[in-house]
Structure formats: structure tokens, C-alpha cells
């Protein structure tokens, strides 16, 4: 009973702290759902799950910031889609590569951190799970974002 009450209190406090932005709310909901799936799939004992869960939350928070940067790049692309100049394309490519590099660096950093709480065989399992989520996200994104129209083709419409 105490666990139920404390869970409800935590949930209530969490709800008060939630943002009003529907996109942010959606990201938070998806993140919570993803964490539940990851933890269920990892099948860790309670003590290890706590250590891993805390580290997982830190990692996902940092990754979420990179995802938000990625969304702003996509928004900039959408804004310029019909008049995509080479200069704008260069900026978008540079920003996209910066985010990609930051993601890669973050993954490498957290592999070492995860190895402090999990054996390497569990770390690789986690990253396999993470990669499956990444592939689904990439597929959804690729379906939503149209290919760029090169500047020389825009003038021949």
C-alpha cells in the first residue's frame, strides 16, 4: 500500500512538472514507454536494474536533447523545403553532422559507464535493444521527410 501511495504521489508531482507543449509531452510519454520495454527486455535483478535505470535515465536525457536539436534541423529543412538554397543546405548538413557526431560520442561515453554496472554481454544486449528503437525512429522519420529538391530542378517546375 505504501508503494502505491508513494507511486501516486510521485506521479502527481511529475504531472505538475510536465510541460504544456504537446510535442514534449509526446516525447516524455514515448520515453517512459521505451524505458519500460528496455527494462523488461533486459531482465536484470532489482539491484542492477536500479543502477542501470539511473544511468539509463541520464543517457536518455542527454540523447533527448540531441533529438530536440535534430527536430529543429528538420523544422528548418521543412521551412526551406520549397526554396532550398545551397547555402541553407550546407548549414543543415553541417548541423546534422554535428548532432550525429555528438550522438556517437555520447554512445561511446555511456558504453564505458554502462560497463561499470553491467557485464559487457549485457551492455551489448542493451545497445542491440537501443539500435532496434533507433531503426524504428529512423524509418518513421524517413517516411515523413521528403527528399530535397535540388535548386536546379526547382526552377524547371
CSV table of C-alpha atoms in Angstrom, one decimal:
chain,number,residue,atom,x,y,z
A,1,UNK,CA,0.0,0.0,0.0
A,2,UNK,CA,2.8,2.4,0.9
A,3,UNK,CA,4.4,1.7,-2.6
A,4,UNK,CA,1.1,2.5,-4.3
A,5,UNK,CA,0.7,5.8,-2.4
A,6,UNK,CA,4.3,6.9,-3.0
A,7,UNK,CA,3.9,6.0,-6.6
A,8,UNK,CA,0.8,8.1,-6.9
A,9,UNK,CA,2.5,11.0,-5.1
A,10,UNK,CA,5.5,10.8,-7.4
A,11,UNK,CA,3.2,10.6,-10.4
A,12,UNK,CA,1.2,13.6,-9.2
A,13,UNK,CA,4.4,15.7,-8.7
A,14,UNK,CA,5.7,14.5,-12.1
A,15,UNK,CA,2.4,15.6,-13.7
A,16,UNK,CA,2.7,19.0,-12.2
A,17,UNK,CA,6.2,19.4,-13.7
A,18,UNK,CA,5.2,18.3,-17.2
A,19,UNK,CA,5.4,20.8,-19.9
A,20,UNK,CA,2.4,22.1,-21.8
A,21,UNK,CA,3.9,21.6,-25.2
A,22,UNK,CA,2.2,18.5,-26.9
A,23,UNK,CA,5.4,17.5,-28.7
A,24,UNK,CA,7.4,17.5,-25.4
A,25,UNK,CA,4.5,15.6,-23.7
A,26,UNK,CA,4.6,13.0,-26.6
A,27,UNK,CA,8.4,12.6,-26.3
A,28,UNK,CA,8.1,12.1,-22.5
A,29,UNK,CA,5.3,9.5,-22.9
A,30,UNK,CA,7.3,7.7,-25.6
A,31,UNK,CA,10.4,7.8,-23.4
A,32,UNK,CA,8.6,6.3,-20.4
A,33,UNK,CA,7.1,3.5,-22.6
A,34,UNK,CA,10.5,2.8,-24.1
A,35,UNK,CA,12.2,2.6,-20.7
A,36,UNK,CA,9.6,0.0,-19.6
A,37,UNK,CA,10.2,-2.1,-22.7
A,38,UNK,CA,14.0,-1.8,-22.2
A,39,UNK,CA,13.9,-2.8,-18.6
A,40,UNK,CA,11.5,-5.7,-19.2
A,41,UNK,CA,13.8,-6.9,-22.1
A,42,UNK,CA,17.0,-6.6,-20.1
A,43,UNK,CA,15.7,-8.9,-17.3
A,44,UNK,CA,18.0,-7.5,-14.6
A,45,UNK,CA,17.8,-8.3,-10.9
A,46,UNK,CA,16.4,-5.5,-8.8
A,47,UNK,CA,19.7,-4.0,-7.6
A,48,UNK,CA,21.2,-4.0,-11.0
A,49,UNK,CA,18.1,-2.6,-12.6
A,50,UNK,CA,18.2,0.3,-10.2
A,51,UNK,CA,21.8,1.1,-11.0
A,52,UNK,CA,21.2,0.6,-14.7
A,53,UNK,CA,17.9,2.6,-14.6
A,54,UNK,CA,19.6,5.6,-13.1
A,55,UNK,CA,22.3,5.6,-15.7
A,56,UNK,CA,19.8,4.9,-18.5
A,57,UNK,CA,17.8,8.0,-17.4
A,58,UNK,CA,20.9,10.2,-17.6
A,59,UNK,CA,21.8,8.8,-21.0
A,60,UNK,CA,18.3,9.2,-22.4
A,61,UNK,CA,18.1,12.8,-21.0
A,62,UNK,CA,21.2,13.7,-22.9
A,63,UNK,CA,20.1,11.8,-26.0
A,64,UNK,CA,16.7,13.6,-25.8
A,65,UNK,CA,18.5,17.0,-26.0
A,66,UNK,CA,20.2,15.8,-29.2
A,67,UNK,CA,16.9,14.6,-30.6
A,68,UNK,CA,15.4,18.0,-29.9
A,69,UNK,CA,18.3,19.6,-31.9
A,70,UNK,CA,17.6,17.1,-34.6
A,71,UNK,CA,13.9,18.1,-34.7
A,72,UNK,CA,14.9,21.8,-35.0
A,73,UNK,CA,17.1,20.9,-38.0
A,74,UNK,CA,14.2,19.0,-39.6
A,75,UNK,CA,11.9,22.0,-38.9
A,76,UNK,CA,14.5,24.3,-40.6
A,77,UNK,CA,14.6,21.9,-43.5
A,78,UNK,CA,10.8,21.9,-43.8
A,79,UNK,CA,10.7,25.7,-43.6
A,80,UNK,CA,13.2,26.0,-46.5
A,81,UNK,CA,12.0,22.9,-48.5
A,82,UNK,CA,10.5,24.8,-51.4
A,83,UNK,CA,13.4,27.2,-51.7
A,84,UNK,CA,16.3,25.2,-50.5
A,85,UNK,CA,19.5,27.0,-51.5
A,86,UNK,CA,22.9,25.5,-51.4
A,87,UNK,CA,23.9,27.8,-48.5
A,88,UNK,CA,21.0,26.6,-46.5
A,89,UNK,CA,21.6,23.0,-47.4
A,90,UNK,CA,25.3,23.4,-46.3
A,91,UNK,CA,24.2,24.8,-42.9
A,92,UNK,CA,21.6,22.0,-42.5
A,93,UNK,CA,24.2,19.3,-43.4
A,94,UNK,CA,26.8,20.8,-41.0
A,95,UNK,CA,24.2,21.0,-38.2
A,96,UNK,CA,23.0,17.4,-38.9
A,97,UNK,CA,26.6,16.1,-38.8
A,98,UNK,CA,27.3,17.9,-35.6
A,99,UNK,CA,24.3,16.1,-34.0
A,100,UNK,CA,25.4,12.8,-35.5
A,101,UNK,CA,28.9,13.2,-34.1
A,102,UNK,CA,27.5,14.2,-30.7
A,103,UNK,CA,25.3,11.1,-30.6
A,104,UNK,CA,28.2,8.9,-31.5
A,105,UNK,CA,30.4,10.5,-28.8
A,106,UNK,CA,27.6,10.1,-26.2
A,107,UNK,CA,27.1,6.4,-27.1
A,108,UNK,CA,30.8,5.7,-26.7
A,109,UNK,CA,30.9,7.6,-23.4
A,110,UNK,CA,28.0,5.7,-22.0
A,111,UNK,CA,29.2,2.3,-23.1
A,112,UNK,CA,32.0,2.7,-20.6
A,113,UNK,CA,29.6,3.9,-17.9
A,114,UNK,CA,27.2,1.0,-18.5
A,115,UNK,CA,30.1,-1.4,-18.3
A,116,UNK,CA,30.6,-0.2,-14.7
A,117,UNK,CA,27.2,-1.5,-13.7
A,118,UNK,CA,26.7,-4.3,-16.2
A,119,UNK,CA,28.8,-7.0,-17.8
A,120,UNK,CA,29.8,-6.3,-21.4
A,121,UNK,CA,27.4,-9.1,-22.6
A,122,UNK,CA,24.5,-7.1,-21.0
A,123,UNK,CA,25.8,-3.8,-22.4
A,124,UNK,CA,25.8,-5.2,-25.9
A,125,UNK,CA,22.3,-6.5,-25.3
A,126,UNK,CA,21.2,-3.1,-24.2
A,127,UNK,CA,22.7,-1.4,-27.3
A,128,UNK,CA,21.0,-4.0,-29.5
A,129,UNK,CA,17.7,-3.0,-28.0
A,130,UNK,CA,18.6,0.6,-28.4
A,131,UNK,CA,19.5,0.1,-32.0
A,132,UNK,CA,16.1,-1.5,-32.7
A,133,UNK,CA,14.4,1.6,-31.3
A,134,UNK,CA,16.8,3.8,-33.4
A,135,UNK,CA,15.9,1.9,-36.6
A,136,UNK,CA,12.2,2.3,-36.0
A,137,UNK,CA,12.7,6.0,-35.3
A,138,UNK,CA,14.8,6.4,-38.5
A,139,UNK,CA,12.2,4.6,-40.6
A,140,UNK,CA,9.4,6.8,-39.2
A,141,UNK,CA,11.4,9.9,-39.9
A,142,UNK,CA,12.3,8.8,-43.4
A,143,UNK,CA,8.7,8.3,-44.2
A,144,UNK,CA,7.8,11.8,-43.1
A,145,UNK,CA,10.6,13.8,-44.6
A,146,UNK,CA,10.5,14.2,-48.3
A,147,UNK,CA,13.7,14.2,-50.4
A,148,UNK,CA,15.2,17.6,-51.1
A,149,UNK,CA,14.5,19.2,-54.5
A,150,UNK,CA,17.9,20.4,-55.9
A,151,UNK,CA,18.0,24.1,-56.7
A,152,UNK,CA,18.4,23.4,-60.5
A,153,UNK,CA,15.2,21.3,-60.5
A,154,UNK,CA,13.2,24.0,-58.6
A,155,UNK,CA,13.5,26.5,-61.4
A,156,UNK,CA,12.3,24.0,-64.1
A,157,UNK,CA,8.9,23.4,-62.5
